[in-house]
Coordinates of C-alpha atoms in Angstrom, one line a residue:
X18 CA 77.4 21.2 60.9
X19 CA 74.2 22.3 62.8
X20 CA 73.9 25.7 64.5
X21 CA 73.8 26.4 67.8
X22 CA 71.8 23.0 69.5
X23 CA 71.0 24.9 73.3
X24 CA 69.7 28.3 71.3
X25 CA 67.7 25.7 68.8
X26 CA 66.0 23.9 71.1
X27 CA 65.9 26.2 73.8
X28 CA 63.7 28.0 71.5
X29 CA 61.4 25.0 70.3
X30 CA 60.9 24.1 74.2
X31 CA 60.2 27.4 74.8
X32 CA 57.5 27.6 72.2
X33 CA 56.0 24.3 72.6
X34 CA 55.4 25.4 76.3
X35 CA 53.9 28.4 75.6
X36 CA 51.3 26.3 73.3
X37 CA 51.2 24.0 76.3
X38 CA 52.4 21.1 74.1
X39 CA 55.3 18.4 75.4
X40 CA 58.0 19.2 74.5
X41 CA 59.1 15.5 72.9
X42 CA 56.9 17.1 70.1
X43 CA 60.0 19.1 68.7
X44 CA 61.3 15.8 67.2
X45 CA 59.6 15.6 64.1
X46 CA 61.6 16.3 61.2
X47 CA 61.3 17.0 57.5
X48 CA 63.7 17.3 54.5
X49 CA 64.0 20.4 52.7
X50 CA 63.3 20.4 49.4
X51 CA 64.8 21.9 46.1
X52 CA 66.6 21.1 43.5
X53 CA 68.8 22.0 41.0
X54 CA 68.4 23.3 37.3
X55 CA 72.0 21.4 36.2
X56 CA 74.8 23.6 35.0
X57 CA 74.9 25.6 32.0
X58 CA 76.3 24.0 28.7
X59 CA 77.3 27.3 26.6
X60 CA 79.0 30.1 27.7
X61 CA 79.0 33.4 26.4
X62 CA 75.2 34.9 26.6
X63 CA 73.9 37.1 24.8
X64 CA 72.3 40.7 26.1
X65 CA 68.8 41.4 24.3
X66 CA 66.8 44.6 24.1
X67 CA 69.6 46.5 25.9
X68 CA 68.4 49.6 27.8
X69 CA 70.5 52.7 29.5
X70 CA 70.3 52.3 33.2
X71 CA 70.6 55.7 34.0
X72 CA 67.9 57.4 30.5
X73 CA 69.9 59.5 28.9
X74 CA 73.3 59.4 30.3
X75 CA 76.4 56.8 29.1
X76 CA 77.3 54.6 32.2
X77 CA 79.0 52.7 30.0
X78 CA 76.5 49.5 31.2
X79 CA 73.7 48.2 29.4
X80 CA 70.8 46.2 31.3
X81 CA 69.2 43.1 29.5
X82 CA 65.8 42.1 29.0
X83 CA 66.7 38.8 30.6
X84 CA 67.7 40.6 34.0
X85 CA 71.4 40.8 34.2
X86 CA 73.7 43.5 32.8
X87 CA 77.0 43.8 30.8
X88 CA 80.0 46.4 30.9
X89 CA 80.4 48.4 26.9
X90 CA 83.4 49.9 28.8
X91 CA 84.5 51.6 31.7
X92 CA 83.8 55.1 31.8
X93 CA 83.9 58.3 34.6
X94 CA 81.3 58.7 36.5
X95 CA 79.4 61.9 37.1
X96 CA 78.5 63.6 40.2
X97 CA 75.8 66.3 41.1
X98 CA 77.7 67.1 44.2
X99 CA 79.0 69.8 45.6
X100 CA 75.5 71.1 44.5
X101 CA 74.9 74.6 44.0
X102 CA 72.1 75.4 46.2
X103 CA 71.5 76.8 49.1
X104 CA 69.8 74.7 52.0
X105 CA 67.9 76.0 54.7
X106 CA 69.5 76.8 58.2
X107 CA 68.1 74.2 60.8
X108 CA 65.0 74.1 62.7
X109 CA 64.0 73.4 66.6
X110 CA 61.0 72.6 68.2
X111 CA 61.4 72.1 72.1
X112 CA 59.5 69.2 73.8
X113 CA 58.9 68.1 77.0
X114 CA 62.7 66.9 77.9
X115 CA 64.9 66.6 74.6
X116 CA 65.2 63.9 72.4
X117 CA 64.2 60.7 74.0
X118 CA 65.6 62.1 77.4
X119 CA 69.0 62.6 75.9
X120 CA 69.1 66.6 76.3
X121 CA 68.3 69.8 75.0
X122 CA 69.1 70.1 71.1
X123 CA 68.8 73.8 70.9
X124 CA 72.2 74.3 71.0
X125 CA 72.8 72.3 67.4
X126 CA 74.7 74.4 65.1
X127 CA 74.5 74.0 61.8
X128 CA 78.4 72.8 60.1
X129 CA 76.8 74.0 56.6
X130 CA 74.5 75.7 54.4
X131 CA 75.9 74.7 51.5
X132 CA 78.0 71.3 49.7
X133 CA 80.8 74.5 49.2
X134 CA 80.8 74.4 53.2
X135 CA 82.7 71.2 53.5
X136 CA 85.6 69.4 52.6
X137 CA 86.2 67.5 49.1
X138 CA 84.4 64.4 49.1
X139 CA 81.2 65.9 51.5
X140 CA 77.9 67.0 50.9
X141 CA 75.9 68.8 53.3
X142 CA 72.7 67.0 54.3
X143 CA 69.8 67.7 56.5
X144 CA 70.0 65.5 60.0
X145 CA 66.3 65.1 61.6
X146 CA 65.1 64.2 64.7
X147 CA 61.8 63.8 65.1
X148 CA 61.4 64.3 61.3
X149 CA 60.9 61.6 58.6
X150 CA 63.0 62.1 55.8
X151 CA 61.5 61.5 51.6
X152 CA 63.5 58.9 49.5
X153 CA 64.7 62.0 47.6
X154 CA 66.7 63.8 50.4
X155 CA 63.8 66.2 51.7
X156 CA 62.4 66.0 54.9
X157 CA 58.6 66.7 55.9
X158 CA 57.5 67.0 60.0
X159 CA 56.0 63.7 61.4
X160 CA 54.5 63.9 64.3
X161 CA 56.1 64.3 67.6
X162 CA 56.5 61.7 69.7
X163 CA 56.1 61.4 73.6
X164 CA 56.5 65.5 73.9
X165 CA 60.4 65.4 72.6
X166 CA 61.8 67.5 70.9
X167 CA 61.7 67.4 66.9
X168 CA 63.6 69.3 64.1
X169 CA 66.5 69.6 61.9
X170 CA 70.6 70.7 61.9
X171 CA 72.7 70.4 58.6
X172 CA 76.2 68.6 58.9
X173 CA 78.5 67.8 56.5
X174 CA 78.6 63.7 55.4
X175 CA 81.2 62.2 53.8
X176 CA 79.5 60.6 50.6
X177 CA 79.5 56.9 49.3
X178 CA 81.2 57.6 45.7
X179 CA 83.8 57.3 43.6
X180 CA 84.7 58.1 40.0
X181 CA 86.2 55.8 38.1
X182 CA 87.5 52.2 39.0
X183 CA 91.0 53.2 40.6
X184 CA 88.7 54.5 43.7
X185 CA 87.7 50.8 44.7
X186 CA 89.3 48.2 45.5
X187 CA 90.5 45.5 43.7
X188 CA 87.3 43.6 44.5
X189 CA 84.8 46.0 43.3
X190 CA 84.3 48.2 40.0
X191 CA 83.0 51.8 39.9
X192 CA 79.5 51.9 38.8
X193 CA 78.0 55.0 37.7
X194 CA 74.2 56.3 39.2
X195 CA 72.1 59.0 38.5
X196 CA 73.8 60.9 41.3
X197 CA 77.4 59.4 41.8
X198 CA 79.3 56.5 41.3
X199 CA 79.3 53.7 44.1
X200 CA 81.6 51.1 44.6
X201 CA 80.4 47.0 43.8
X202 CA 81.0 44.0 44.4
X203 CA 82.8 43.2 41.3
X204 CA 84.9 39.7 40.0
X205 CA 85.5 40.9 36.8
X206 CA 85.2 44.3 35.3
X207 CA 84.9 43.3 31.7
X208 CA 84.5 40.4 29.4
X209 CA 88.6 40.5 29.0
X210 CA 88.7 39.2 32.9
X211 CA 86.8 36.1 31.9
X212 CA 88.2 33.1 30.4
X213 CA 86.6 30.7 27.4
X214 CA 84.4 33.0 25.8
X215 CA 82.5 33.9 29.3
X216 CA 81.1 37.1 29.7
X217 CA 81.6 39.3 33.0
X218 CA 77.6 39.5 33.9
X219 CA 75.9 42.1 36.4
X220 CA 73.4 40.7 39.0
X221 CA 71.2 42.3 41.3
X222 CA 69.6 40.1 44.0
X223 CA 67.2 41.4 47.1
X224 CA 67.9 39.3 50.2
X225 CA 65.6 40.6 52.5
X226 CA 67.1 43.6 53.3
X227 CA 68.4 45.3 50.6
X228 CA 69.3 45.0 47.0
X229 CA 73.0 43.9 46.2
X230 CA 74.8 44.2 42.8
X231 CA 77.9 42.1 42.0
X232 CA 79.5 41.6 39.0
X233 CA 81.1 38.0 37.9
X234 CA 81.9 36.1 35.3
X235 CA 79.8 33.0 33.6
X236 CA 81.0 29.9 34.7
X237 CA 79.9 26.4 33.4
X238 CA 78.6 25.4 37.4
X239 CA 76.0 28.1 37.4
X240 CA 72.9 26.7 37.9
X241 CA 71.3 29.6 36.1
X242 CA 71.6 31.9 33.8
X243 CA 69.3 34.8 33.9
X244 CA 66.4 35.4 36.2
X245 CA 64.1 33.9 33.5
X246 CA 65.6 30.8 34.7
X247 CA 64.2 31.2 38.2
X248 CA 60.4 31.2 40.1
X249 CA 58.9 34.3 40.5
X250 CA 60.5 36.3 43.4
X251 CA 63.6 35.2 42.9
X252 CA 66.5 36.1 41.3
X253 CA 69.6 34.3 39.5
X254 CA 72.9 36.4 41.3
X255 CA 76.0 34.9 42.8
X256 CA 77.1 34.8 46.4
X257 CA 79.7 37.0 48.6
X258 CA 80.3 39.1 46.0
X259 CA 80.2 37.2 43.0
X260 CA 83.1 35.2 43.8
X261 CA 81.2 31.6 43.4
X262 CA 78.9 30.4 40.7
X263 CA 75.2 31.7 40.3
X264 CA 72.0 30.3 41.6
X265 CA 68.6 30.8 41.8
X266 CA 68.4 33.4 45.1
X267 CA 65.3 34.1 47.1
X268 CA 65.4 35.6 50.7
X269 CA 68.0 35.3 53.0
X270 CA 68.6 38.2 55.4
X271 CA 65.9 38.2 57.8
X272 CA 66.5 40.6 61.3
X273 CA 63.7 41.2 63.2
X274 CA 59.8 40.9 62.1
X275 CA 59.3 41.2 58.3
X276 CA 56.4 44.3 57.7
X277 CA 54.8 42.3 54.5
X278 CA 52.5 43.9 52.8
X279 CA 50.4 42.0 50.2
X280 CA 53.6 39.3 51.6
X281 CA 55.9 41.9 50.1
X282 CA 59.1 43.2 52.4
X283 CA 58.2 46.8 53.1
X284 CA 61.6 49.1 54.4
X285 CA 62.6 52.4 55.1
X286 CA 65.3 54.2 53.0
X287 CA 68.4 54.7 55.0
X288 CA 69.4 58.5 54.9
X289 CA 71.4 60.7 56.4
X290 CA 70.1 61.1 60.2
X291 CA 70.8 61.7 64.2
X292 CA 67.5 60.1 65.1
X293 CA 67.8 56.9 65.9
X294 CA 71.2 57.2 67.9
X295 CA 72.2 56.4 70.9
X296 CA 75.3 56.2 73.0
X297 CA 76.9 52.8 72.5
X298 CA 79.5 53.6 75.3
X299 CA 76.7 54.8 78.0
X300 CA 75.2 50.7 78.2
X301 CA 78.2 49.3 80.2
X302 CA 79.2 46.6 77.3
X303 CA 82.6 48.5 76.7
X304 CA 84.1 50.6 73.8
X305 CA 83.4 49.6 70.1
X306 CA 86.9 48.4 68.9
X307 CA 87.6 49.6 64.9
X308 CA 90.9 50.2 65.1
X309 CA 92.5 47.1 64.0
X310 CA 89.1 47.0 60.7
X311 CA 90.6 48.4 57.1
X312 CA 88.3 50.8 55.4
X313 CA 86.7 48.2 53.6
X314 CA 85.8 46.1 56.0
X315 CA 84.1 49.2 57.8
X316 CA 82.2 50.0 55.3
X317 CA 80.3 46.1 54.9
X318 CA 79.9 46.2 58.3
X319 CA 78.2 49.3 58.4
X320 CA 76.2 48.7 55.6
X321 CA 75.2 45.8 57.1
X322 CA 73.8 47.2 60.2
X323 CA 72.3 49.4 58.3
X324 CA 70.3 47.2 56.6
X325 CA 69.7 45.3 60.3
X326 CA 68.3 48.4 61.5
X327 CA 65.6 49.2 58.6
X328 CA 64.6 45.8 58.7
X329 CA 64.2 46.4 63.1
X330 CA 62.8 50.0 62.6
X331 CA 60.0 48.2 59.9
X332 CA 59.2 45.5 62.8
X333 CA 58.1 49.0 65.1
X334 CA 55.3 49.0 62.4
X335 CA 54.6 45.1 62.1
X336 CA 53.8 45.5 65.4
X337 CA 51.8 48.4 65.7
X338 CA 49.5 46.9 63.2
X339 CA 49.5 43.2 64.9
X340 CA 48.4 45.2 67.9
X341 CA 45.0 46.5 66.2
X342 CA 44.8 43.1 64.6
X343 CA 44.9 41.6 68.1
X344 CA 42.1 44.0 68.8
X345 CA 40.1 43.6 66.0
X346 CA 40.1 39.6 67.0
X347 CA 39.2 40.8 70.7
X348 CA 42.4 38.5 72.0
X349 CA 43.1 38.5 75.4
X350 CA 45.0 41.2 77.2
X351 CA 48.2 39.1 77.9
X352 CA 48.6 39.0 74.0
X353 CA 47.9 42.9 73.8
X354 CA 50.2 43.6 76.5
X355 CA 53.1 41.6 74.9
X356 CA 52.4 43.1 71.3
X357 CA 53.3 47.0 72.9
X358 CA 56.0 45.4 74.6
X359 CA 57.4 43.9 71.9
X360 CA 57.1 47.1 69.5
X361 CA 59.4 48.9 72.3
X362 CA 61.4 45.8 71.6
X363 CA 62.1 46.6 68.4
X364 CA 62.2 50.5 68.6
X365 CA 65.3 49.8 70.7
X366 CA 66.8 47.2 68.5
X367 CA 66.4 49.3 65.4
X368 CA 68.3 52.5 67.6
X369 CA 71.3 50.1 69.0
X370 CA 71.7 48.9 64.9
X371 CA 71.6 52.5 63.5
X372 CA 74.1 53.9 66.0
X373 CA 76.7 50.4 65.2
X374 CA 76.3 51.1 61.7
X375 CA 77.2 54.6 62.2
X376 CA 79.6 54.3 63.9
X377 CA 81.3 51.4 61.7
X378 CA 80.4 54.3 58.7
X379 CA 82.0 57.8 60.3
X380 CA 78.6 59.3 59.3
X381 CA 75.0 59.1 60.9
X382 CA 72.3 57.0 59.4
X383 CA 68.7 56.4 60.1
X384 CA 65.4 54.9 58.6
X385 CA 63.8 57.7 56.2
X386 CA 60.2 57.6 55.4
X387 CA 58.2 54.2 55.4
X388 CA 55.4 54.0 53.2
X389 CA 52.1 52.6 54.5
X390 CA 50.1 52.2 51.4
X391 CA 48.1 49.4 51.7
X392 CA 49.6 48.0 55.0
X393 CA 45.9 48.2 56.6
X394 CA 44.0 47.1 53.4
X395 CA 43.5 43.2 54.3
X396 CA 42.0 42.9 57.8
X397 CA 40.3 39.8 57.2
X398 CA 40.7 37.1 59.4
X399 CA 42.8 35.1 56.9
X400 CA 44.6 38.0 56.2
X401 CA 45.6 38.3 59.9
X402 CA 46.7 34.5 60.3
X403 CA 48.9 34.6 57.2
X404 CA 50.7 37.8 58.4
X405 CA 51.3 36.3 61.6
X406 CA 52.2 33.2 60.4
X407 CA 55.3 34.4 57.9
X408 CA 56.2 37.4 59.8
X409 CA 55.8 36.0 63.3
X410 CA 56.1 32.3 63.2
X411 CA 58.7 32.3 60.1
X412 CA 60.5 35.6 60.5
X413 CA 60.8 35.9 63.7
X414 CA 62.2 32.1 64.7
X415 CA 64.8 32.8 62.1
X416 CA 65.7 35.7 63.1
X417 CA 66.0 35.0 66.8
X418 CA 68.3 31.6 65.5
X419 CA 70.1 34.3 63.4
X420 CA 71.0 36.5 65.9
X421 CA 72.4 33.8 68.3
X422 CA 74.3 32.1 65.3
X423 CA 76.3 35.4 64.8
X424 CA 76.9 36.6 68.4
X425 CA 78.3 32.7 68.7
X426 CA 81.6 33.9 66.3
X427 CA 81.5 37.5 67.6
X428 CA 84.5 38.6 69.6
X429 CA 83.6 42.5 70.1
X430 CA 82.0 42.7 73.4
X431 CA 79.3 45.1 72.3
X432 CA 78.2 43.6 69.2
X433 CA 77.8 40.4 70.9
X434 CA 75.8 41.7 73.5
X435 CA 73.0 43.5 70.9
X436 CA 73.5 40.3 69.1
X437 CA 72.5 38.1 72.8
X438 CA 69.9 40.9 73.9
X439 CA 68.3 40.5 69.9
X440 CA 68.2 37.1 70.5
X441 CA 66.1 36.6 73.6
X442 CA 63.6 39.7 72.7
X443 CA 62.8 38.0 69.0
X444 CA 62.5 34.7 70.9
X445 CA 59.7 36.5 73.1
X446 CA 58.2 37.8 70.0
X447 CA 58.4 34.3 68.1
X448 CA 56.5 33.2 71.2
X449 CA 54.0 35.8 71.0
X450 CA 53.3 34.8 67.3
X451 CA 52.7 31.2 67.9
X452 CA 50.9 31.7 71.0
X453 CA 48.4 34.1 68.7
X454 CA 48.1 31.3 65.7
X455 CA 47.0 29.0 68.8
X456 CA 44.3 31.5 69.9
X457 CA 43.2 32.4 66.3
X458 CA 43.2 27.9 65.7
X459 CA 41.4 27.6 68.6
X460 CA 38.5 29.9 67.7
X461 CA 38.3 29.2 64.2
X462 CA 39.3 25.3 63.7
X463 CA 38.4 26.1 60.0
X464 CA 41.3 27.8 59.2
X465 CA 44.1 25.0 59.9
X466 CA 44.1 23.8 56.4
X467 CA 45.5 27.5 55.5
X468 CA 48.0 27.9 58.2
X469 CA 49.2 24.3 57.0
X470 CA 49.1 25.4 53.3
X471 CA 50.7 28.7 54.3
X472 CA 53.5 27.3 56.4
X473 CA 54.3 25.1 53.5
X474 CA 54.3 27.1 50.6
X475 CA 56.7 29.6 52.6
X476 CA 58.9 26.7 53.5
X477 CA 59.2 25.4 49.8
X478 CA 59.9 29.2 48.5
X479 CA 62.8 29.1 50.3
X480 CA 63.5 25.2 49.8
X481 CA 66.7 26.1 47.4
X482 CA 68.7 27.1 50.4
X483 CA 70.1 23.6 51.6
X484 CA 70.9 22.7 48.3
X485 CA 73.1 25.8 47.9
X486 CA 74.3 26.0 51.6
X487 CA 76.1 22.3 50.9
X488 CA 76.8 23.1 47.5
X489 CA 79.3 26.1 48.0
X490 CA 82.0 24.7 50.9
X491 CA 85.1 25.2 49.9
X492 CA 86.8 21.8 47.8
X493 CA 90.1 21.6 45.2
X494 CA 89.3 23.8 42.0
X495 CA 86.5 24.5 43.9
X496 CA 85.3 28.6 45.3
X497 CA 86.3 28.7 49.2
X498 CA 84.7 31.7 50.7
X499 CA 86.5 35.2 51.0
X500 CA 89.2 36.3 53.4
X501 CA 87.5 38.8 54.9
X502 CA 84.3 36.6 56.1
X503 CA 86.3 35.6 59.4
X504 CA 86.8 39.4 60.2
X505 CA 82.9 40.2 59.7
X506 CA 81.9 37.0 61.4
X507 CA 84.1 38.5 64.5
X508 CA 81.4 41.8 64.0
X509 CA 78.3 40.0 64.0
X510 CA 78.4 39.4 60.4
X511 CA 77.0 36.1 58.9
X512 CA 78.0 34.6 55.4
X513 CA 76.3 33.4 53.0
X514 CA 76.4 29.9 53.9
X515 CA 75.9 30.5 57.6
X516 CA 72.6 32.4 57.2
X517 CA 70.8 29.7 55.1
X518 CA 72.4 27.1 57.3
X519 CA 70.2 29.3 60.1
X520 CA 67.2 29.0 57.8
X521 CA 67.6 25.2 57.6
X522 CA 67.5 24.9 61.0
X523 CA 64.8 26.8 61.7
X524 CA 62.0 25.2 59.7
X525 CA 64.0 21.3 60.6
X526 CA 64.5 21.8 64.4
X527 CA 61.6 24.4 65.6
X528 CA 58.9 25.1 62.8
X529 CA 57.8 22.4 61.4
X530 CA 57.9 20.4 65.1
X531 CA 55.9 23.4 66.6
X532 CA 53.6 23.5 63.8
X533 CA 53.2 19.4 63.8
X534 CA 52.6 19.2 67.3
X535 CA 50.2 22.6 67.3
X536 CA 48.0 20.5 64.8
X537 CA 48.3 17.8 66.6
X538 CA 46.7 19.4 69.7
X539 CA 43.9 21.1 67.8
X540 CA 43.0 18.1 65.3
X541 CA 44.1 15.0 66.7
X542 CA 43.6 12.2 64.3
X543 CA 46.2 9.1 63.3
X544 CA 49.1 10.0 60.9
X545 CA 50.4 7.5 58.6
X546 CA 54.0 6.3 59.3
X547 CA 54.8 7.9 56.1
X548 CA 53.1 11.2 55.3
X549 CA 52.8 14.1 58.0
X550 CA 50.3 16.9 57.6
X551 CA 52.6 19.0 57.1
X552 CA 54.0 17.1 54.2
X553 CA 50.9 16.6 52.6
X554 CA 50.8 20.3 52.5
X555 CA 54.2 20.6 51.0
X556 CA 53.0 18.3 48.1
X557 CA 50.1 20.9 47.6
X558 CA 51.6 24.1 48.7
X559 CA 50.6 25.2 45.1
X560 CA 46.7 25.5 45.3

């Protein structure tokens, strides 16, 4: 079934306009690619050169040298909390006007100075505002922005953990960290779980946004069996949770602009943190319904918009570096203008995402520290049209498609309106990309074989997608998806299956026809009735 047709082509009109190309450009089509490596003909793999996750402490897992992990046996986990130090009382320093206009914070009061402060199951944590917070917990001062006020207050958080399996559900396992336990996705929790000599696997798989662990069985319809079976940057995991077979997994989750650096995804931890919220009830789209949502499903939604809002608060810096690549370029002010606008943009997303997932949590969350090693260290000319190409062109088409895919099955009134107001702000900042690879293309002509090959490779990378969006629907002795996917897709929750149906349609119905009809305007020359330019490119993608 394709996704939404008006927000799809809506989207391609509206970029082919803005290239001031006809619009009857937009229907050129090409297949996706990809195939499959067949299913496995042995079951029952074994784990070489295991290694302790956690050095010198017994999780009772072992990680393989072939990149998936197995369970020795359940054990209880260990936890450094309640700690046994004392953390410093919280600091102010007052601005011009309060945090983003919301008030004085002089008046925070500290809940706690140490984890003995709160209740069982609580830690107490620094919460910034105006500070960036270290991966490790710590906090250093960033600079102040606009005049508001910046500092610290300590609260009590209830923390992620748990101890031993009977503190999950029946769905997950407890696996032990360096810190606490935490709660997986989990199918299995042994080899005793699987059936006909199958082994109950761990997998780890980074969608775009964050790294997910699952645990599942081997099954004979996996089309891989390790991550040695896959192309680089991918990985060999399950979907949902390890409840259908394994496949070869690349990106999938794609909110707001990518940052790439060296065409790496660069994010923010999320920590504990008051800076990035807002008032959800003070926009006039209503109350945020959780009554009727179990724990459970709570919890995946707030991770999830968690995850949304570290990929939003990285586009704040895509941005602020396309805007002194715009300058370095000397592009026109219209293009300058839209890039600041667009950074605000996504400032905004990043805040209304953070406050959903903390409130879908109980506990505040925010983007920590974003490293920015290296994020200036190609300014090259090609280096600035291949950015703009995948994040802008690629990253932000889907993610506009994405957004108005999931507000379509949304049925809370707020999410759905973020979800709307996403959509038509990453549709402006799709535009903005395009209309920047047209102004580059126009100066340089030379560099249209490398936006081609560019645009290519990144579309056969991801090629796997439609092969395992049609694979997994749901058939007799078949995997059907979980319960619990109609209740997140009610909260603005894609599955699986939805968000690489998104990705289809994104390159089919609005990349590759912008792209064709882009090159058609700058180069015109006859096509044959077979081969595009943009599938020679495919067939080449590799040099």
């Amino acid at each position: 079934m394709p996704g939404n047709p008006s927000a799809t082509d809506a989207l391609r009109w509206t970029l082919l306009a803005a290239l001031g190309l006809p619009s009857a450009a937009g229907c050129g089509q090409t297949s996706a690619g990809g195939s499959g490596t067949g299913g496995t003909t042995s079951l029952g793999l074994e784990c070489t050169e295991p290694t302790q996750p956690v050095p010198g402490q017994d999780t009772g897992v072992l990680l393989c040298q072939q990149g998936f992990g197995i369970r020795t046996r359940p054990v209880e986990c260990s936890s450094i909390y309640p700690r046994d130090t004392d953390i410093p009382p919280g600091t102010h320093h007052p601005g011009a006007g309060g945090f983003g206009g919301a008030g004085d914070y002089e008046d925070l009061a500290d809940e706690c100075l140490r984890d003995s402060d709160c209740a069982p199951e609580h830690a107490c944590f620094v919460t910034q505002y105006g500070l960036q917070m270290l991966p490790d917990g710590t906090t250093e001062p960033g600079p102040p922005s606009s005049g508001n006020s910046w500092g610290t207050y300590n609260r009590c958080v209830a923390l992620p953990s748990c101890r031993t399996d009977a503190d999950c559900t029946e769905q997950q396992l407890c696996e032990c960290g360096s810190a606490y336990g935490r709660c997986v996705d989990a199918a299995c929790r042994s080899d005793a779980d699987c059936t006909r000599g199958a082994r109950c696997l761990r997998s780890e798989h980074f969608d775009g946004c964050s790294t997910r662990t699952a645990w599942s069985c081997e099954s004979p319809e996996d089309s891989c069996r390790s991550d040695a079976d896959c192309p680089e940057g991918q990985s060999c995991a399950p979907i949902e949770g390890g409840f259908t077979p394994r496949s070869c997994r690349g990106y999938s989750c794609v909110v707001g602009r990518p940052f790439l650096v060296a065409e790496s995804l660069r994010l923010a931890p999320v920590v504990p943190s008051s800076a990035w919220l807002i008032e959800l009830e003070g926009l006039g789209w209503g109350p945020l319904e959780l009554e009727d949502l179990d724990e459970g499903t709570r919890r995946r939604l707030g991770d999830h918009w968690a995850r949304v809002g570290a990929m939003e608060h990285a586009s704040i810096y895509a941005f602020a570096r396309f805007w002194l690549q715009l300058l370095s370029l000397d592009a026109p002010q219209e293009l300058l203008v839209a890039a600041r606008t667009a950074q605000a943009d996504e400032d905004r997303h990043a805040r209304l995402c953070f406050s959903l997932a903390s409130r879908y949590l109980g506990h505040d969350v925010g983007a920590g520290h974003l490293s920015l090693a290296g994020a200036l260290d190609d300014l090259s000319l090609e280096g600035i049209l291949v950015t703009t190409l995948l994040e802008g062109c690629v990253g932000e088409t889907r993610a506009a498609l994405e957004a108005a895919r999931a507000a379509e099955s949304c049925e809370s009134p707020v999410v759905r309106a973020i979800l709307e107001r996403i959509h038509a702000e990453e549709s402006q900042h799709a535009e903005l990309a395009w209309r920047t690879v047209g102004f580059v293309l126009d100066e340089y002509p030379e560099l249209i074989e490398l936006a081609e090959r560019t645009l290519a490779r990144a579309r056969l990378e991801g090629a796997f997608v439609a092969q395992v969006a049609e694979g997994d629907s749901a058939r007799p002795g078949g995997h059907s998806a979980r319960p619990e996917e109609w209740e997140l897709a009610r909260h603005g929750l894609l599955g699986e299956r939805e968000r690489r149906s998104v990705e289809r349609e994104a390159w089919r119905s609005v990349i590759v026809p912008t792209w064709t009809a882009l090159r058609l305007r700058l180069e015109p020359q006859p096509t044959t009735p077979t081969t595009s330019g943009f599938q020679r490119a495919e067939a080449h993608a590799h040099v």
